[in-house]
XYZ file of C-alpha atoms in Angstrom:
499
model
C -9.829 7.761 -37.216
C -11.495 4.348 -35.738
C -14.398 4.382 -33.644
C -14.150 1.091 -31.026
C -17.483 -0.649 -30.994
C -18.962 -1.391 -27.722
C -20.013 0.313 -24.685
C -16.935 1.712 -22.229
C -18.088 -0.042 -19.061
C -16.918 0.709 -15.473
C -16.151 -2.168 -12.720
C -19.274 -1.510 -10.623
C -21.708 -2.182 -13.948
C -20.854 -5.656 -13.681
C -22.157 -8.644 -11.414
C -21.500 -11.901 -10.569
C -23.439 -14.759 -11.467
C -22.950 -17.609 -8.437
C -21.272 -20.660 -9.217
C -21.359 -24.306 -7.718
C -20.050 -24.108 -3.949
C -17.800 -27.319 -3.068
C -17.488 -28.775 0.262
C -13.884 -27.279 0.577
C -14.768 -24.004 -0.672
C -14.970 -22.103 2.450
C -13.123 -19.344 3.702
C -10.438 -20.477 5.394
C -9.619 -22.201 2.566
C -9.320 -19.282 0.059
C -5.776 -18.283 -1.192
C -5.412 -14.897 -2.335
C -1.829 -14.478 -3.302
C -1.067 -12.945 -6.156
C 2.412 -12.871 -8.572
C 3.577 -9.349 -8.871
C 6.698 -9.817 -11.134
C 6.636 -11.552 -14.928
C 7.171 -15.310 -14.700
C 7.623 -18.301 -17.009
C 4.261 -18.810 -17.765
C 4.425 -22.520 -16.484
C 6.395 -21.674 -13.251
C 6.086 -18.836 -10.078
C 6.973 -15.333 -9.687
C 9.537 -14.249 -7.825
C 7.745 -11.952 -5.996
C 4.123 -12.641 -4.590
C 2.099 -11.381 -2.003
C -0.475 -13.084 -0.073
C -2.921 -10.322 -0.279
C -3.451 -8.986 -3.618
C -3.754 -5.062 -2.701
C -1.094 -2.825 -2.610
C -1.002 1.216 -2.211
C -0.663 3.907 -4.642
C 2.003 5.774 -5.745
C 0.766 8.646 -4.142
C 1.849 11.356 -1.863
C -1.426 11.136 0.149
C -1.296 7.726 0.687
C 2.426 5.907 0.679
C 4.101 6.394 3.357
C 7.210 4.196 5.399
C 4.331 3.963 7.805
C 1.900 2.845 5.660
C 4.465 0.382 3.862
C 5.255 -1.470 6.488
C 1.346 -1.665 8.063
C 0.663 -3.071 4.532
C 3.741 -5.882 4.563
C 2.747 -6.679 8.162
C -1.385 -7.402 6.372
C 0.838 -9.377 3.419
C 0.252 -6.732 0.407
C 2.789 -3.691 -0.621
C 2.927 -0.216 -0.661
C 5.021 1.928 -3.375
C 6.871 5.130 -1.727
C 5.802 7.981 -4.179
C 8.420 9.623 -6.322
C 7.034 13.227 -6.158
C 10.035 14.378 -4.095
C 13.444 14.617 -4.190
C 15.822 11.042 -4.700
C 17.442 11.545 -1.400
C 14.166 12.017 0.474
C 12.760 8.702 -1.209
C 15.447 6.956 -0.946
C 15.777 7.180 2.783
C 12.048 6.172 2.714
C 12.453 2.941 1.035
C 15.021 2.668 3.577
C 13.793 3.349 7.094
C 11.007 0.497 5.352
C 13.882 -1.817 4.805
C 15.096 -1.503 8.369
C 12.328 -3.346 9.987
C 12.176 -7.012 9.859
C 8.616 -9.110 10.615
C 9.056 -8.527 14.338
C 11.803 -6.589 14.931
C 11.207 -3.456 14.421
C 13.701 -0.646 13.983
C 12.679 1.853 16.435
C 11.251 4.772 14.324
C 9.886 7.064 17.690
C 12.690 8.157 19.800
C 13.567 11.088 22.410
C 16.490 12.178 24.180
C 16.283 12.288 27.814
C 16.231 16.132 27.578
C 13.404 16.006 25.808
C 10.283 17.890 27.410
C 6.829 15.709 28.341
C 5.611 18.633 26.345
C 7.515 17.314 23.561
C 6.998 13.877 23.652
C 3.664 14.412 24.465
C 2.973 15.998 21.200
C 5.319 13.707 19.659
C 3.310 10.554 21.095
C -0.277 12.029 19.723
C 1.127 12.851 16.260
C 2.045 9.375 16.015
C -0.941 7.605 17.546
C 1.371 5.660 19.775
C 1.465 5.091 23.228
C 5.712 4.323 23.941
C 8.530 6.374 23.086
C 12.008 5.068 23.142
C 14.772 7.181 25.333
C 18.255 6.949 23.728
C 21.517 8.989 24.342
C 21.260 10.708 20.710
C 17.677 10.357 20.483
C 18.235 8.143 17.165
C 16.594 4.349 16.722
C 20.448 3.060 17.284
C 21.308 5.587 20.295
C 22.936 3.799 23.805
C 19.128 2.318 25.077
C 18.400 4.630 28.017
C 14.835 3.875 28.907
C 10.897 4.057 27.573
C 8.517 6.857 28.122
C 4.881 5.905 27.654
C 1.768 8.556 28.036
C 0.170 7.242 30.958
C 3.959 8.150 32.670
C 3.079 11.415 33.075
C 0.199 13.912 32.717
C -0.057 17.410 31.750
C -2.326 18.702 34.245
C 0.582 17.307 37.051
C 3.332 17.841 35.437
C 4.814 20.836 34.091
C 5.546 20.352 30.387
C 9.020 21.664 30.130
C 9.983 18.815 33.141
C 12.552 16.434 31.429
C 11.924 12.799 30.373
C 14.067 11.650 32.212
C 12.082 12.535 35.717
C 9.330 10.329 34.275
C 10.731 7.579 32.026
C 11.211 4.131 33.322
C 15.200 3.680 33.013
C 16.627 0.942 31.090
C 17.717 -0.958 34.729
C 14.184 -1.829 35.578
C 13.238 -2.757 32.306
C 13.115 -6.323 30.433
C 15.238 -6.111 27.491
C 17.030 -9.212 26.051
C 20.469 -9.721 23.664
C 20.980 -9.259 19.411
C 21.235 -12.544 19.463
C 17.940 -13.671 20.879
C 15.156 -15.967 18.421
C 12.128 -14.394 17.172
C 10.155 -17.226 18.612
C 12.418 -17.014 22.362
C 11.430 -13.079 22.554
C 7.896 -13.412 21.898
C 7.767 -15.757 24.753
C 9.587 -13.377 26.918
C 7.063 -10.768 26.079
C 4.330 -13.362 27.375
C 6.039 -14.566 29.859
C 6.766 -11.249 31.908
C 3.782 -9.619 30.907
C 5.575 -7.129 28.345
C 4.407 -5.008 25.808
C 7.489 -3.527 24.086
C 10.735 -5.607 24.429
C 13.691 -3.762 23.921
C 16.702 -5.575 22.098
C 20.536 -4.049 23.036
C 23.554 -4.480 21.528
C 26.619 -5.432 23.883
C 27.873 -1.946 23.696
C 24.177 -0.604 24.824
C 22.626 0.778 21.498
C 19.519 -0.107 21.085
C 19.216 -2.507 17.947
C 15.424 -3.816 17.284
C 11.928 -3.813 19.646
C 9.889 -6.528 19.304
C 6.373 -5.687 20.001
C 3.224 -7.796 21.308
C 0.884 -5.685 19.018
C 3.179 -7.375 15.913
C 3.162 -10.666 17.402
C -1.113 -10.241 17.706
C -0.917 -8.674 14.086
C 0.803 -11.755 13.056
C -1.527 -14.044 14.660
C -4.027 -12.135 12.429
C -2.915 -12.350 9.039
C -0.151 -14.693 9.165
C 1.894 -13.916 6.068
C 4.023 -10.870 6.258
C 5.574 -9.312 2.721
C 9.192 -10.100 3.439
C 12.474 -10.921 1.388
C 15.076 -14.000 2.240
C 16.070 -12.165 5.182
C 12.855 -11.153 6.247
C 12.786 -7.895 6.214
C 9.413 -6.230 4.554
C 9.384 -5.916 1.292
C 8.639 -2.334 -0.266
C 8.427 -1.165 -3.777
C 8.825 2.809 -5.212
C 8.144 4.803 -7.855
C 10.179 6.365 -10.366
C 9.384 8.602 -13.663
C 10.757 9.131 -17.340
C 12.522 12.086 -16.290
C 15.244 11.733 -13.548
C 15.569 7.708 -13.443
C 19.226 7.487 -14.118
C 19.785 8.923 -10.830
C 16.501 7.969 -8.697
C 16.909 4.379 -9.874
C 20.440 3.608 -8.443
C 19.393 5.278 -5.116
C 16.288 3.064 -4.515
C 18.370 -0.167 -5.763
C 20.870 0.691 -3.060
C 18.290 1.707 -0.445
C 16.824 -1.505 -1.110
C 13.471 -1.170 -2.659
C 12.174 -4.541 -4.078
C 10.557 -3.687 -7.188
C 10.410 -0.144 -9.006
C 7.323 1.077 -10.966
C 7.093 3.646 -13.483
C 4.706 6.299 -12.560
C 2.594 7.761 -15.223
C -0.692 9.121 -16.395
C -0.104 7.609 -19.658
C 2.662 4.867 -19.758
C 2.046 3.631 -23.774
C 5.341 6.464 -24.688
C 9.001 5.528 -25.741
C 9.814 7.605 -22.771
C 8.869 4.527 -20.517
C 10.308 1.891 -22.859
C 13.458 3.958 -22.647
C 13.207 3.927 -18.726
C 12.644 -0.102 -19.067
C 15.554 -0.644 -21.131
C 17.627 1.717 -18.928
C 16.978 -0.455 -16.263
C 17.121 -3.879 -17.464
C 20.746 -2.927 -19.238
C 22.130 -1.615 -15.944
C 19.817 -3.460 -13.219
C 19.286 -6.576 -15.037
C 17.744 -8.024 -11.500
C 15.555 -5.303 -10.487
C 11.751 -5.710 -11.578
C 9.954 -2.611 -12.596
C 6.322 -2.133 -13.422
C 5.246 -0.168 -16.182
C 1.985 2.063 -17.195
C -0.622 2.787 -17.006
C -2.286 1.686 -20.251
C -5.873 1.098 -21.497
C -5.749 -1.743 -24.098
C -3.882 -4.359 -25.288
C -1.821 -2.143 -27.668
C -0.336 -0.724 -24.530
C 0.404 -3.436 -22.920
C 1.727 -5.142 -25.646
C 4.019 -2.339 -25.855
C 5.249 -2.338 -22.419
C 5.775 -6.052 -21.696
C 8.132 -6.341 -24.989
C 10.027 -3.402 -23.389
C 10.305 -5.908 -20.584
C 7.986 -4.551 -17.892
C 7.290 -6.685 -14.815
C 4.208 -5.571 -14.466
C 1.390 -3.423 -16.186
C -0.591 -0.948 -14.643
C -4.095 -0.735 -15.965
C -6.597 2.510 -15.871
C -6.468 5.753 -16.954
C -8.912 8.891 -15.230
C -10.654 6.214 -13.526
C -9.436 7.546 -9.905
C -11.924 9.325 -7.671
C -9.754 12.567 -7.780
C -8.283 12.115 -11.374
C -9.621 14.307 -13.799
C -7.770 13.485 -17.050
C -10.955 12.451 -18.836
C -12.242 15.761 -18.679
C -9.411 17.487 -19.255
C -7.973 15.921 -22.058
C -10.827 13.261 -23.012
C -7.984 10.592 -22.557
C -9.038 7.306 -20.926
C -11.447 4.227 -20.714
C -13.713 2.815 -18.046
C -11.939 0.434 -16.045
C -13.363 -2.944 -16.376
C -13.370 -2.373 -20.442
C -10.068 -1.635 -19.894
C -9.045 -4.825 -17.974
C -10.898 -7.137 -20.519
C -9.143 -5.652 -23.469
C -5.216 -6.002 -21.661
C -6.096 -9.392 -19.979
C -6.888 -10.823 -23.365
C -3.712 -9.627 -24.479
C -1.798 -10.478 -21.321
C -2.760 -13.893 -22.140
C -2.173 -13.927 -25.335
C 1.102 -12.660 -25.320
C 1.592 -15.688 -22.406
C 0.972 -18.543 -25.204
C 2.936 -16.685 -27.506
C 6.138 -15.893 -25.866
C 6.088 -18.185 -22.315
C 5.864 -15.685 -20.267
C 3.541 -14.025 -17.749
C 3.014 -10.224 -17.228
C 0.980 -9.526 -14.320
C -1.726 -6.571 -14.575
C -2.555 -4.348 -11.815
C -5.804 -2.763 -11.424
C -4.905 0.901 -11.219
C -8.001 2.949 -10.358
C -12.185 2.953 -10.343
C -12.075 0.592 -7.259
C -13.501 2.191 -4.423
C -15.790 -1.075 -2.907
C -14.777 -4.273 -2.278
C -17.510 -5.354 -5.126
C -15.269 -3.385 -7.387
C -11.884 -5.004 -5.951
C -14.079 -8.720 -6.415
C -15.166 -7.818 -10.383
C -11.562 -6.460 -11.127
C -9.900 -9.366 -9.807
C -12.709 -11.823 -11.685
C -11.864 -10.149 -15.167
C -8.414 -11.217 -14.364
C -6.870 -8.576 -12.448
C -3.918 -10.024 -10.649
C -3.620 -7.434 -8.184
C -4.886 -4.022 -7.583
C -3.767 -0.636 -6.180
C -5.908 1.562 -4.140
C -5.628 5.320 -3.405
C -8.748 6.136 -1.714
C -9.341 3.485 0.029
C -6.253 3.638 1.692
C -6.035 7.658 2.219
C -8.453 7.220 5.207
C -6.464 5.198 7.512
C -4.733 6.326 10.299
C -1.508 5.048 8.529
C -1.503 7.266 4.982
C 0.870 10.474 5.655
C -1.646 13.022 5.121
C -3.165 15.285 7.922
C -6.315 14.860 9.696
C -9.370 17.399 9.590
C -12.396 17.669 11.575
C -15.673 19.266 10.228
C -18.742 19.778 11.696
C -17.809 16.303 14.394
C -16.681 14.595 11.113
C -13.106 13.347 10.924
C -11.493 13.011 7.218
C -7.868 12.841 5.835
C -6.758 15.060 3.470
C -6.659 13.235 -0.172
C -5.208 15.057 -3.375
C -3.993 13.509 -6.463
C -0.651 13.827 -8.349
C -2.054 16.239 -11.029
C -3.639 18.459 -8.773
C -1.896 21.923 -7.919
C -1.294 20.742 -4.669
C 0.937 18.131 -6.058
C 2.257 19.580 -8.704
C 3.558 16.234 -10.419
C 4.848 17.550 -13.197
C 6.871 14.166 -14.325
C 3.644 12.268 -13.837
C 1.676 14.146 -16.788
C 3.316 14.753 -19.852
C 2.398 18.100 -20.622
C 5.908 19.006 -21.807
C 6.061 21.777 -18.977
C 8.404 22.000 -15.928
C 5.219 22.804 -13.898
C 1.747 21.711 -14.720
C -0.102 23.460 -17.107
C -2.882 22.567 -15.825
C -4.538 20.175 -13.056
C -5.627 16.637 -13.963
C -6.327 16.202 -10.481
C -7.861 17.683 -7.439
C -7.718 18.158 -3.524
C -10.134 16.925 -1.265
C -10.661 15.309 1.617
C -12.024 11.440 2.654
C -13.588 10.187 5.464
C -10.890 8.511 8.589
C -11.672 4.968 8.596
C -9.374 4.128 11.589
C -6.369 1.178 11.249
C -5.196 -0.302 8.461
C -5.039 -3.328 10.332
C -8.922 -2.391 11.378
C -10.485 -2.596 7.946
C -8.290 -5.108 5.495
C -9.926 -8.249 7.660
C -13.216 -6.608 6.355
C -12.019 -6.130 3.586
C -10.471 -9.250 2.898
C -13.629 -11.358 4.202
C -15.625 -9.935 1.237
C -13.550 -10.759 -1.126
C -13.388 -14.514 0.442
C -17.317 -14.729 0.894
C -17.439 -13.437 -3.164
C -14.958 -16.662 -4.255
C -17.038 -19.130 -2.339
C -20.128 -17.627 -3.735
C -18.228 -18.377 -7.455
C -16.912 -21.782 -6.050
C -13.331 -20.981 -6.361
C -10.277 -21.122 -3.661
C -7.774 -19.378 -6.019
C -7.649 -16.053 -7.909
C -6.303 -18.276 -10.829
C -9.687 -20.317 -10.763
C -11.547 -17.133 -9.739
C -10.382 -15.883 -13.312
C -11.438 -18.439 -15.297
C -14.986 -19.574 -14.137
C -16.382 -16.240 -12.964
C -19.644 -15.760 -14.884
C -19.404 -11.771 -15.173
C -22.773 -9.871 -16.377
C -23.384 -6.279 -17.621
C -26.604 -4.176 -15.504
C -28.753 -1.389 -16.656
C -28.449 1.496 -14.554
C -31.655 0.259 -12.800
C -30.666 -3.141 -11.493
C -27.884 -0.824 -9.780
C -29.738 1.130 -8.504
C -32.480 -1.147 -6.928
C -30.772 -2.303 -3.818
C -31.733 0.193 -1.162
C -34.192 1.680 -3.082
C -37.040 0.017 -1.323
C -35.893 0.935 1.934
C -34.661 4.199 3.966
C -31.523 3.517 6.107
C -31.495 4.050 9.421
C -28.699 6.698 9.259
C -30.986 8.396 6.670
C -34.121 8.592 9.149
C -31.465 10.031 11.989
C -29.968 12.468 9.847
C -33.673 13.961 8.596
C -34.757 14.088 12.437
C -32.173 16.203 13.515
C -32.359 18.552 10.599
């Protein structure tokens, strides 16, 4: 038995100290890309992202949708592997079909369809076009576009066709396979368009380019993409089925692979690692998660490309009080980032370390990343935006998203938790719900401005030079606690008035 000295400290008992702001510290000249993949120490990753956030692996939160939202904002979602190859497989694919603007078109009708139909179709989706094709696939003979203000329920009778309100393909704009990027987004300008429909010779329809992703683009500037620019995606696997889920996502195309476990210090995931690097010597695969530099030791010998850091630190994980396994986070980070950088001088090579639960604030995201976090992946954060898979639920005028995490019942991720059970013996998670925050695209330039405004407050333009001059300090429970104390939010005042 050992007892570790010190006190296990989460991210948010930590503040910054400020440092000395420079003239060309300001925000617009912050750079917040990140390596994802292990690197000679002295040279780049092969894979980086230009925002350093990227989703869980998570049925709640990763979905195609939200994968290609997150490449369009520069970060990187992970399809989750609690479902069957086929299914995942197919998701890492319909990803892999969209390149930074042209988009495969994932909302399609045939003209038989009913406005009832695509009406219902359009609301589940939160879109405002659907595309008419002959087979009612993305690469059907182009037929025309329905959009919701074609029609309207109260006028016209729901079972009416599509085709009695769509706009046929003859009056629209579309333009060849062959046209530029830069020509069609002129075109869309130029005549006014908001969906530009691109057609094959033979009339299929192969790509839409979109003003809202040329405006997105305008936004954030540097899309997650691979040499031929399509988004880049990554998925999880587990220690259980991963000599036939790994070939699948390698052929569907999924850029890097990540082991997804509760507790990733086991020869089950070196065995996983070595699987992979023996039969997939150029596919990257993270590894996890782990609490201290034992663990990652462990993995990046076994040849991870990443390691995921945390353990019960989630907001719906309960493995610390079911099996008093786990760590607070920013302990946690210390201990492996002194190892990752250790093992760096030793060897000459980098292992990036992902922050892997306890953020739930951008303060959080700005102390993880200061310890030395070089990226970090959200769940919560990311289950309340119109873009995560889960359903919607409105109580008492509230809106929320359902949120549940891969030990709950609900999930039932039984290759997650190694309980040696085919079904979970019992949860080490649970099912709730989290408030809708809207877009994606609506709360990352928040999100991303707070990080910024943190750096220039610590005088540093990189997350390398974050890392190594952020003065980091330890607060009592009171200095916490003392901002808003003093004074009683508005929302506060409403909310005891109309009680």
């Amino acid at each position: 038995m050992r007892i570790v000295d010190g006190v296990s400290r989460s991210l948010n008992e930590f503040l910054l100290h400020p440092n000395l702001t420079g003239e060309n510290c300001t925000p617009e000249n912050i750079d917040l890309s990140a390596p994802l993949v292990r690197h000679r120490a002295d040279g780049q990753s092969p894979v980086r992202v230009a925002l350093p956030l990227v989703s869980a692996i998570m049925e709640a939160v990763s979905s195609p949708e939200m994968a290609i939202a997150l490449a369009q904002a520069g970060g990187l979602s992970f399809i989750h592997q609690n479902q069957p190859v086929a299914r995942e497989a197919d998701d890492v694919r319909t990803v892999k079909q969209h390149k930074a603007g042209f988009r495969h078109s994932d909302l399609n009708v045939k003209p038989s369809a009913t406005l009832g139909e695509v009406s219902e179709l359009l609301r589940g989706a939160g879109q405002d076009v659907a595309v008419v094709t002959s087979d009612g696939t993305g690469d059907g003979v182009f037929l025309g576009l329905i959009r919701k203000d074609d029609f309207f329920l109260g006028r016209h009778p729901a079972d009416l066709p599509v085709s009695e309100r769509m706009r046929p393909a003859a009056d629209l704009v579309t333009a060849g396979p062959s046209i530029s990027l830069q020509d069609a987004n002129t075109l869309l300008w130029d005549q006014r368009l908001d969906v530009l429909p691109v057609v094959r010779e033979d009339g299929r329809l192969a790509a839409l380019v979109l003003r809202r992703d040329y405006l997105l683009h305008k936004r954030f500037a540097s899309e997650s993409v691979d040499g031929e620019k399509r988004f880049l995606v990554g998925a999880g696997i587990n220690t259980r089925d991963y000599e036939d889920r790994v070939p699948a996502l390698v052929a569907a195309g999924a850029d890097l692979l990540c082991t997804d476990s509760s507790d990733g210090y086991s020869v089950w995931q070196e065995r996983t690692l070595k699987f992979i690097a023996a039969r997939y010597p150029e596919v990257h695969c993270g590894a996890g998660n782990v609490i201290d530099g034992r663990g990652f030791r462990f993995l990046a010998a076994a040849g991870a490309a990443f390691v995921k850091v945390g353990i019960g630190g989630g907001s719906i994980c309960t493995t610390r009080a079911q099996k008093g396994i786990g760590r607070g986070q920013a302990t946690a980070l210390i201990d492996v980032i002194r190892e990752r950088d250790a093992y760096a001088r030793e060897t000459g090579w980098y292992v990036p370390v992902c922050c892997d639960g306890g953020v739930a604030t951008e303060k959080e995201m700005s102390v993880a990343l200061a310890l030395g976090a070089d990226f970090i992946m959200l769940g919560r954060v990311f289950a309340g935006t119109r873009e995560s898979p889960s359903r919607k639920v409105t109580i008492d005028g509230k809106v929320f998203k359902e949120y549940w995490g891969e030990g709950s019942r609900r999930a039932q991720n039984a290759a997650r938790y190694g309980q040696g059970e085919e079904d979970l013996a019992f949860p080490e998670g649970v099912d709730g719900l989290v408030p809708y925050t809207g877009s994606l695209h609506d709360n990352l330039p928040v999100t991303i401005a707070k990080i910024k405004a943190t750096m220039v407050s610590c005088g540093a333009t990189t997350l390398r030079a974050f890392h190594e001059t952020a003065v980091l300090e330890p607060v009592p429970d009171a200095t916490a606690s003392q901002n808003g104390a003093q004074v009683m939010m508005r929302d506060r005042v409403a909310a005891a008035a109309a009680s």
